[in-house]
Amino acid sequence: MRLFDTLSREVRELRPIDGSSYRFYCCGPTVYGPAHIGNFRTFVLQDVFRRVLETGGTRTLHVRNITDVDDKTIRGSQAAGQPLAEFTAGWKAKFHTDCEALGCLPPHIEPGAVDHIPQQVAMIEALVEKDHAYAAPDGSVYFRIASFDRYGELSHLDRRELVLGKTQETRANADEYEKDSIADFVLWKARRPEDGDNFWSSPWGEGRPGWHLECSAMIREYLGESFDLHSGGVDLVFPHHENEIAQSRCACGGNFAAHWFHITHLLVDGGKMSKSLGNLYTLGDLAERGHGPMEVRYVLIGAHYRKPLNFTLDSLAGAREALAKLAKGARALAARAGGDHVLNAVGFGPFQAAWEALNDDLNTPAALGGLFTGLREASSLEGQAAAEALAAFNRLLRALGLELPEPEPDAEIPADIQALADERWAARSAKDWAKSDALRDDLAARGWLVKDGREGYQLEPA
RNA sequence: GGCGGAGUAGCCAAGUGGUAAGGCAGAGGUUUGCAAAACCUCCAUUCGUGGGUUCGAUUCCCACCUCCGCCUCCA
């Protein structure tokens, strides 16, 4: 497949550098609360990315970390009166539940920062040894960005300005005397009283690793010095990913990531999503409003990953209808396929355009459109041809990670409801419209919908 | 101030130097005693604004307007 690369700023064909499996790393969540739909736009698109590769026959190795120690997790655990590990374990479990509901495949490896302290310390030691890092008097260790020529390459920021710390006129609180340069970032944070019990020992004293370091250390551990692709939300381009590149290339050599895949943030109701505006939705918030996770997934993949996506509650309602329409189309196709078997599972038939869209810079909205036009095109197919089209449709759905709603199982109809409905049908058959309509209203009031047919009727829960 | 992205129908959203996918909503029709459901059909002479290049621009160029992101730990 072809995908835009943040570093080179061009769409490039992806090829596994080891020739067999495609190995990639995604920056995972900081587990201090429930993730919101903005977070999930990133994780869902990364999931579609992986599914498209796998559908295309490429094996993958998907590594995604859990940030389980930082200011927010420490503060959160203290506020909750829990040990850090217990606190983060709870939110990690919640994250997994949400991901599963959204149809995201679990990564093959999901390392946590706390479990990789020695690896992080080792990386700092290597950096200090090569003079890319230095210890400050308070026991913190910083990376010297002036020592890395390519600093700023990924974010395309002016390196000289970054080194001098002149990128922003408004940086007022430049009172960090510990650092050689204002722009140097922390690798090891010296222990502070507010860290509580959350500190580890190191050659520089007690403290904890800086945020950027965990990804570099875990990538080295599980993917080595060079790997295929690194992904995250756009906001991570600078400084997080820029810093990872600096740390990893200076400590290990190697090329680090061959390709950078960043997902643009979403907007809510055309504006910024924020807690204060009350539009920062979690899956739980949306469930309370009656919107299931598949509707959320549909909306999240409804815009191209490099464009802002305007998330609205109306679009969720639209997603439900769209999913129902797809399910209906699939059932109709299955009915026309009858019991015929698929002989030729190669190619995507009427859904070829949708498949190509996914492989062309992960164009999920175009692929969704192709699902509908494909179904229309397939509506004339019968027997084996229909079965093959259905197989292609289902493969595409799996690539998108969509699960279609099942038809409502025939609900248990209470005897009194059944009796009322029979009575209504009798009245209707006798052309007693007044009685028939009254009984229909009656049934509606009890939560049952009557669907009349020529030879009889069906009852459905409203 | 620097770098980057976006502005396409009521809403969401693809796309292209050659005359605008798809979804939702809406409208009409078939069916129905009337509804519902189902099925069918319709729904942007136009792509933020103003110029320019071109046989032709929504697509390329310039200017302007509006919105958004990043510019030191936010997906």
XYZ file of C-alpha atoms (C1' of nucleotides) in Angstrom:
537
model
C 0.000 0.000 0.000
C 0.943 3.625 -0.378
C 1.020 5.992 2.579
C 2.053 9.572 3.253
C 5.281 9.893 5.219
C 5.619 12.865 7.563
C 9.402 12.967 7.289
C 9.740 13.033 3.491
C 6.333 14.629 3.043
C 5.438 12.327 0.216
C 3.208 9.355 -0.403
C 5.376 6.261 -0.623
C 4.963 2.573 -1.254
C 5.407 0.586 1.942
C 7.833 -2.314 1.917
C 8.937 -4.264 4.978
C 12.638 -3.618 5.471
C 13.226 -7.186 6.598
C 11.377 -8.492 3.572
C 8.797 -10.505 5.475
C 6.707 -8.874 8.167
C 5.895 -5.197 8.519
C 7.039 -4.058 11.937
C 5.537 -0.904 13.379
C 5.199 1.005 16.613
C 2.317 3.162 17.805
C 2.443 5.555 20.721
C -0.201 4.260 23.081
C -2.286 5.889 25.760
C -1.289 7.424 29.049
C -3.509 5.482 31.405
C -4.859 7.995 33.904
C -8.494 8.161 32.781
C -10.812 7.012 30.015
C -9.604 7.680 26.495
C -11.784 10.024 24.419
C -12.861 9.868 20.798
C -9.939 12.027 19.778
C -7.561 9.423 21.120
C -9.556 6.740 19.423
C -9.423 8.377 16.022
C -5.713 7.670 16.126
C -5.998 4.121 17.439
C -8.803 3.184 15.062
C -6.916 4.461 12.026
C -3.809 2.616 13.102
C -5.984 -0.464 13.367
C -7.362 -0.007 9.849
C -3.814 0.512 8.636
C -2.782 -2.830 10.111
C -5.884 -4.601 8.827
C -5.296 -3.339 5.293
C -1.736 -4.642 5.365
C -2.888 -8.007 6.656
C -5.779 -8.231 4.217
C -3.263 -7.590 1.476
C -1.242 -10.573 2.659
C 1.489 -8.765 4.619
C 2.356 -10.096 8.024
C 2.642 -7.458 10.736
C 4.277 -6.947 14.075
C 2.350 -4.288 15.960
C 3.876 -2.819 19.114
C 2.024 -0.242 21.158
C 3.156 1.014 24.529
C 1.286 1.926 27.670
C 2.532 5.052 29.430
C 2.075 4.114 33.042
C 4.324 6.596 34.767
C 4.316 10.363 34.270
C 2.987 13.448 36.050
C -0.633 12.682 35.236
C -0.617 9.055 36.278
C 1.222 9.874 39.482
C -1.146 12.705 40.353
C -4.127 10.535 39.457
C -3.029 7.648 41.621
C -2.433 9.973 44.544
C -5.845 11.564 44.121
C -7.398 8.101 43.986
C -5.419 6.948 47.007
C -4.095 3.967 45.066
C -0.608 2.717 44.359
C 0.466 3.803 40.878
C 0.512 0.265 39.474
C -2.993 -0.441 40.712
C -4.302 2.863 39.408
C -2.825 2.458 35.935
C -3.852 -1.213 35.730
C -7.469 -0.146 36.132
C -7.320 2.405 33.337
C -5.341 0.078 31.141
C -8.102 -2.497 31.480
C -10.677 0.162 30.614
C -8.667 1.085 27.542
C -8.608 -2.546 26.440
C -12.350 -2.845 26.898
C -12.917 0.262 24.787
C -10.532 -0.890 22.078
C -12.238 -4.240 21.853
C -15.650 -2.585 21.621
C -14.322 -0.461 18.768
C -13.097 -3.545 16.971
C -9.407 -2.730 17.306
C -7.052 -5.693 17.144
C -4.838 -5.937 20.211
C -1.207 -5.166 19.418
C 1.114 -8.161 19.351
C 3.249 -6.590 22.050
C 2.077 -3.981 24.541
C 4.966 -2.975 26.784
C 4.629 -0.601 29.723
C 7.174 2.013 30.773
C 7.459 0.836 34.364
C 8.455 -2.643 33.224
C 11.327 -1.263 31.183
C 13.237 0.968 33.573
C 16.581 -0.879 33.134
C 16.368 -0.561 29.363
C 15.724 3.160 29.706
C 18.577 3.634 32.132
C 20.878 1.742 29.771
C 19.924 4.028 26.943
C 20.671 7.116 29.007
C 24.044 5.660 29.955
C 24.868 5.184 26.308
C 23.863 8.758 25.544
C 25.911 10.169 28.405
C 28.868 8.105 27.343
C 28.685 9.496 23.821
C 28.281 12.999 25.223
C 24.779 13.429 23.805
C 23.455 13.784 27.328
C 24.583 15.296 30.595
C 23.607 15.115 34.235
C 22.482 18.303 35.912
C 23.414 19.112 39.501
C 20.010 18.037 40.803
C 20.391 14.507 39.389
C 18.277 14.991 36.288
C 19.735 14.018 32.931
C 19.133 15.989 29.765
C 19.628 15.342 26.085
C 21.761 17.962 24.409
C 19.953 18.713 21.194
C 22.864 20.750 19.880
C 24.696 17.433 19.604
C 22.318 16.046 16.995
C 22.513 17.622 13.548
C 19.209 16.288 12.353
C 17.154 17.646 15.227
C 14.010 19.274 13.791
C 14.035 17.173 10.628
C 10.733 15.406 11.265
C 8.766 18.441 12.419
C 10.509 20.660 9.860
C 11.234 23.202 12.517
C 14.273 25.428 12.271
C 17.008 23.610 14.139
C 18.987 26.711 15.056
C 15.947 28.301 16.585
C 15.132 25.128 18.447
C 18.638 24.905 19.812
C 18.566 28.524 20.865
C 15.058 28.204 22.187
C 13.812 31.100 20.127
C 10.915 29.417 18.406
C 8.291 31.203 20.398
C 8.348 34.808 21.477
C 6.056 34.098 24.372
C 8.239 31.612 26.188
C 8.436 33.538 29.403
C 9.283 30.927 31.986
C 12.732 30.189 30.726
C 14.101 29.762 34.176
C 15.368 26.221 33.984
C 18.923 26.860 35.053
C 19.748 23.176 35.159
C 19.865 22.859 31.399
C 22.667 23.864 29.055
C 20.082 24.951 26.545
C 16.477 25.821 27.100
C 15.489 23.347 24.415
C 17.259 20.322 25.882
C 14.765 17.741 27.012
C 14.785 15.526 30.040
C 15.821 11.873 29.925
C 15.799 11.236 33.654
C 13.857 13.288 36.178
C 15.404 13.554 39.609
C 13.122 12.414 42.411
C 10.864 15.107 43.808
C 8.761 14.972 46.980
C 5.517 15.032 44.996
C 6.493 11.813 43.230
C 5.710 9.884 46.399
C 6.806 6.269 46.184
C 7.258 6.416 42.463
C 10.975 6.511 41.913
C 13.727 4.177 40.830
C 17.444 4.177 41.396
C 19.913 5.034 38.666
C 23.555 6.011 38.293
C 22.386 9.628 38.716
C 20.356 9.026 41.812
C 16.714 8.300 42.455
C 14.157 9.469 39.965
C 12.098 8.348 37.001
C 12.508 8.272 33.239
C 11.349 11.138 31.052
C 8.358 10.513 28.819
C 10.116 10.494 25.462
C 12.565 7.863 26.536
C 10.185 4.984 27.123
C 9.245 4.696 23.466
C 12.846 4.720 22.319
C 13.824 2.065 24.865
C 10.898 -0.226 24.100
C 11.343 0.140 20.371
C 14.966 -0.897 20.750
C 13.879 -3.864 22.851
C 11.157 -5.165 20.540
C 11.893 -3.763 17.083
C 15.613 -3.068 17.100
C 17.476 -0.105 15.699
C 15.640 0.050 12.395
C 12.008 -0.742 11.824
C 9.273 0.001 9.334
C 6.914 2.584 10.683
C 6.165 4.754 13.660
C 2.749 6.270 14.282
C 0.832 8.593 16.556
C -1.361 11.653 16.690
C -0.064 14.776 14.913
C 0.606 16.521 18.165
C 3.349 13.999 18.853
C 5.417 15.062 15.854
C 7.013 17.687 18.005
C 8.527 17.280 20.445
C 7.844 13.625 21.236
C 8.801 11.949 17.992
C 11.553 14.419 17.252
C 13.047 13.562 20.619
C 12.671 9.841 20.064
C 14.626 10.127 16.852
C 17.368 12.063 18.588
C 17.642 9.603 21.482
C 17.482 6.470 19.434
C 19.780 7.450 16.624
C 22.355 8.842 18.992
C 22.217 5.912 21.390
C 21.867 3.013 18.967
C 22.786 4.159 15.511
C 20.457 2.618 12.963
C 17.842 4.444 10.971
C 15.054 4.212 13.530
C 11.686 4.479 11.723
C 11.634 4.217 7.932
C 8.205 5.814 7.724
C 6.157 8.190 9.889
C 2.375 7.943 9.968
C 0.539 10.717 11.815
C -3.188 11.061 12.290
C -4.771 14.516 12.345
C -6.875 15.596 15.297
C -10.611 15.685 15.134
C -12.869 18.629 15.825
C -16.149 18.457 17.674
C -19.014 20.535 16.312
C -16.519 22.379 14.158
C -14.328 23.453 17.028
C -11.701 22.329 19.410
C -12.520 19.464 21.694
C -11.986 20.317 25.322
C -13.191 19.442 28.745
C -14.286 22.990 29.462
C -16.532 23.061 26.396
C -18.132 19.818 27.500
C -17.534 18.169 24.146
C -14.827 15.758 25.132
C -16.631 12.492 24.622
C -15.637 9.062 25.844
C -17.260 5.872 24.618
C -19.190 5.846 27.866
C -20.565 9.342 27.244
C -21.742 8.311 23.802
C -23.218 5.022 25.031
C -25.324 7.040 27.453
C -26.678 8.906 24.459
C -27.506 5.645 22.768
C -24.592 5.442 20.355
C -22.756 2.153 20.134
C -19.047 1.761 19.497
C -19.455 0.598 15.884
C -21.232 3.844 15.083
C -18.289 5.657 16.599
C -15.846 3.628 14.532
C -17.824 4.327 11.366
C -17.708 8.069 12.025
C -14.016 8.004 12.885
C -13.073 6.325 9.610
C -15.499 8.545 7.682
C -12.861 11.173 6.969
C -9.349 10.901 5.578
C -6.761 10.590 8.344
C -4.833 13.662 7.191
C -7.834 15.940 7.283
C -9.638 17.323 10.279
C -12.752 15.294 11.040
C -15.776 17.129 12.319
C -17.328 14.855 14.902
C -20.979 15.527 15.678
C -23.730 13.600 17.422
C -25.753 13.835 14.207
C -23.048 12.018 12.324
C -23.355 9.155 14.809
C -27.043 8.859 14.055
C -26.196 8.865 10.353
C -23.631 6.152 10.950
C -26.248 3.900 12.490
C -28.455 4.227 9.408
C -25.520 3.698 7.083
C -24.457 0.533 8.920
C -28.009 -0.761 8.814
C -28.127 -0.128 5.086
C -24.875 -2.042 4.582
C -26.203 -4.922 6.669
C -29.364 -5.017 4.610
C -27.402 -5.001 1.389
C -25.194 -7.824 2.632
C -28.192 -9.929 3.592
C -29.751 -9.393 0.192
C -26.512 -10.429 -1.466
C -26.289 -13.526 0.748
C -29.828 -14.454 -0.194
C -29.017 -14.250 -3.894
C -25.839 -16.258 -3.355
C -27.960 -19.073 -1.982
C -25.781 -21.988 -0.978
C -23.207 -21.436 -3.678
C -19.599 -21.711 -2.689
C -16.848 -19.305 -3.496
C -14.489 -20.796 -6.041
C -12.467 -17.728 -6.815
C -11.611 -15.669 -3.764
C -9.081 -13.565 -5.617
C -9.791 -9.927 -6.290
C -12.509 -7.688 -4.993
C -14.969 -7.689 -7.871
C -17.471 -4.867 -7.472
C -15.499 -3.689 -4.447
C -12.210 -3.280 -6.262
C -12.401 0.524 -6.121
C -12.932 0.409 -2.370
C -9.939 -1.859 -1.896
C -7.759 0.354 -4.055
C -8.846 3.412 -2.084
C -7.645 1.779 1.131
C -4.302 1.026 -0.459
C -3.955 4.563 -1.753
C -2.945 6.476 1.365
C -5.582 4.767 3.500
C -8.539 6.552 1.963
C -11.179 5.185 4.307
C -14.015 7.553 3.298
C -13.619 6.633 -0.355
C -13.608 2.966 0.671
C -16.849 3.426 2.578
C -18.383 5.000 -0.508
C -17.139 2.043 -2.527
C -18.979 -0.301 -0.193
C -22.302 1.245 -1.172
C -21.624 1.568 -4.881
C -20.243 -1.967 -4.872
C -23.408 -3.321 -3.308
C -25.481 -1.543 -5.932
C -23.306 -2.972 -8.659
C -23.559 -6.431 -7.137
C -27.330 -6.262 -6.914
C -27.681 -7.933 -10.307
C -25.457 -10.882 -9.378
C -26.841 -14.322 -8.625
C -25.489 -17.605 -7.344
C -21.770 -18.055 -7.324
C -21.061 -14.557 -8.623
C -23.090 -13.173 -5.729
C -21.238 -15.428 -3.302
C -17.904 -14.138 -4.566
C -19.040 -10.537 -4.318
C -20.210 -11.193 -0.784
C -16.857 -12.697 0.133
C -15.128 -9.605 -1.235
C -17.520 -7.361 0.663
C -16.790 -9.210 3.886
C -13.046 -9.028 3.350
C -13.357 -5.298 2.903
C -15.434 -4.995 6.046
C -12.752 -6.866 7.964
C -10.103 -4.548 6.523
C -12.111 -1.613 7.845
C -12.794 -3.409 11.103
C -16.525 -2.893 10.766
C -19.061 -5.270 12.204
C -22.556 -4.921 10.836
C -25.581 -5.027 13.070
C -27.309 -8.389 13.146
C -31.008 -8.443 12.401
C -33.000 -8.200 15.595
C -33.440 -11.719 16.896
C -37.056 -12.715 16.980
C -38.034 -11.338 20.318
C -40.153 -13.292 22.721
C -43.638 -11.970 22.201
C -45.692 -11.986 25.388
C -49.004 -13.809 25.089
C -51.101 -10.725 25.836
C -49.290 -8.733 23.153
C -49.752 -11.566 20.697
C -53.432 -11.690 21.567
C -53.840 -7.950 21.010
C -52.055 -8.174 17.696
C -54.199 -11.093 16.558
C -57.274 -9.167 17.561
C -56.087 -6.189 15.571
C -55.378 -8.312 12.526
C -58.877 -9.732 12.739
C -60.335 -6.232 12.999
C -58.205 -5.068 10.104
C -59.232 -8.035 7.992
C -62.843 -7.144 8.787
C -62.079 -3.569 7.654
C -62.860 -2.249 11.109
C -60.279 0.510 10.758
C -61.212 2.336 13.941
C -60.691 -0.695 16.130
C -57.654 -1.800 14.189
C -55.926 1.574 14.524
C -56.812 1.840 18.183
C -55.252 -1.531 18.847
C -52.191 -0.528 16.848
C -51.812 2.559 19.047
C -52.315 0.361 22.054
C -49.518 -1.940 20.975
C -47.268 1.023 20.227
C -47.866 2.337 23.724
C -46.688 -1.017 25.065
C -43.554 -0.800 22.962
C -44.465 -3.009 20.011
C -44.420 -2.076 16.369
C -46.746 -3.741 13.883
C -45.554 -4.244 10.328
C -48.362 -5.302 8.036
C -47.816 -7.556 5.090
C -50.196 -8.934 2.505
C -50.715 -12.294 4.196
C -50.056 -11.345 7.795
C -48.112 -9.116 10.116
C -44.905 -8.972 12.086
C -44.352 -7.696 15.586
C -41.149 -5.928 16.541
C -40.052 -4.239 19.709
C -40.079 -0.503 19.033
C 6.238 35.872 14.125
C 7.693 30.640 11.975
C 5.987 25.919 9.920
C 1.845 23.024 8.346
C -3.377 21.720 7.348
C -8.525 22.896 6.107
C -12.917 25.744 3.757
C -17.195 21.004 -1.610
C -25.308 20.589 -0.964
C -29.219 21.388 5.343
C -25.241 17.992 7.829
C -20.897 14.422 7.387
C -17.475 13.677 3.364
C -14.481 11.702 -1.336
C -12.443 13.521 -5.786
C -10.284 15.582 -10.343
C -6.738 20.189 -15.647
C -12.209 18.187 -19.107
C -17.102 19.440 -16.502
C -18.832 17.065 -8.853
C -18.244 9.429 -5.180
C -20.818 7.923 -0.985
C -23.692 8.408 3.621
C -27.384 11.074 6.678
C -31.456 14.277 6.340
C -35.232 15.863 2.726
C -38.767 15.286 -1.593
C -41.649 12.275 -5.028
C -43.399 7.412 -6.437
C -44.821 1.992 -5.893
C -47.306 -0.589 -2.056
C -51.050 0.353 1.925
C -57.912 1.521 4.092
C -54.408 5.122 6.459
C -49.654 4.541 8.596
C -45.167 1.871 9.378
C -41.807 -1.219 6.823
C -39.886 -2.412 2.096
C -38.503 -1.105 -2.824
C -37.649 2.661 -6.808
C -36.523 7.659 -8.276
C -34.957 12.713 -7.378
C -31.772 16.021 -4.669
C -24.480 20.962 -5.836
C -24.689 24.484 -13.614
C -21.313 24.296 -8.718
C -16.553 23.373 -4.984
C -14.548 30.352 0.995
C -13.774 35.446 -1.889
C -11.317 38.209 -5.839
C -7.908 38.020 -9.716
C -4.519 35.239 -13.159
C -2.677 31.011 -16.402
C -5.432 27.725 -19.856
C -9.430 25.871 -25.322
C -11.171 24.554 -20.457
C -9.906 25.437 -13.158
C -13.338 23.105 -7.898
C -8.430 21.093 -9.302
C -2.445 25.070 -11.067
C -0.601 30.322 -9.606
C -1.271 35.080 -6.736
C -3.868 37.962 -3.127
C -7.487 38.165 0.606
C -11.144 36.180 4.342
C -12.335 32.354 7.957
C -11.130 28.050 10.858
C -7.632 24.485 12.913
C -2.843 22.186 14.508
C 2.299 22.505 16.105
C 6.329 25.930 17.773
C 9.170 21.845 24.711
C 6.282 16.521 27.737
C -1.755 17.113 24.448
C -3.965 11.183 20.185
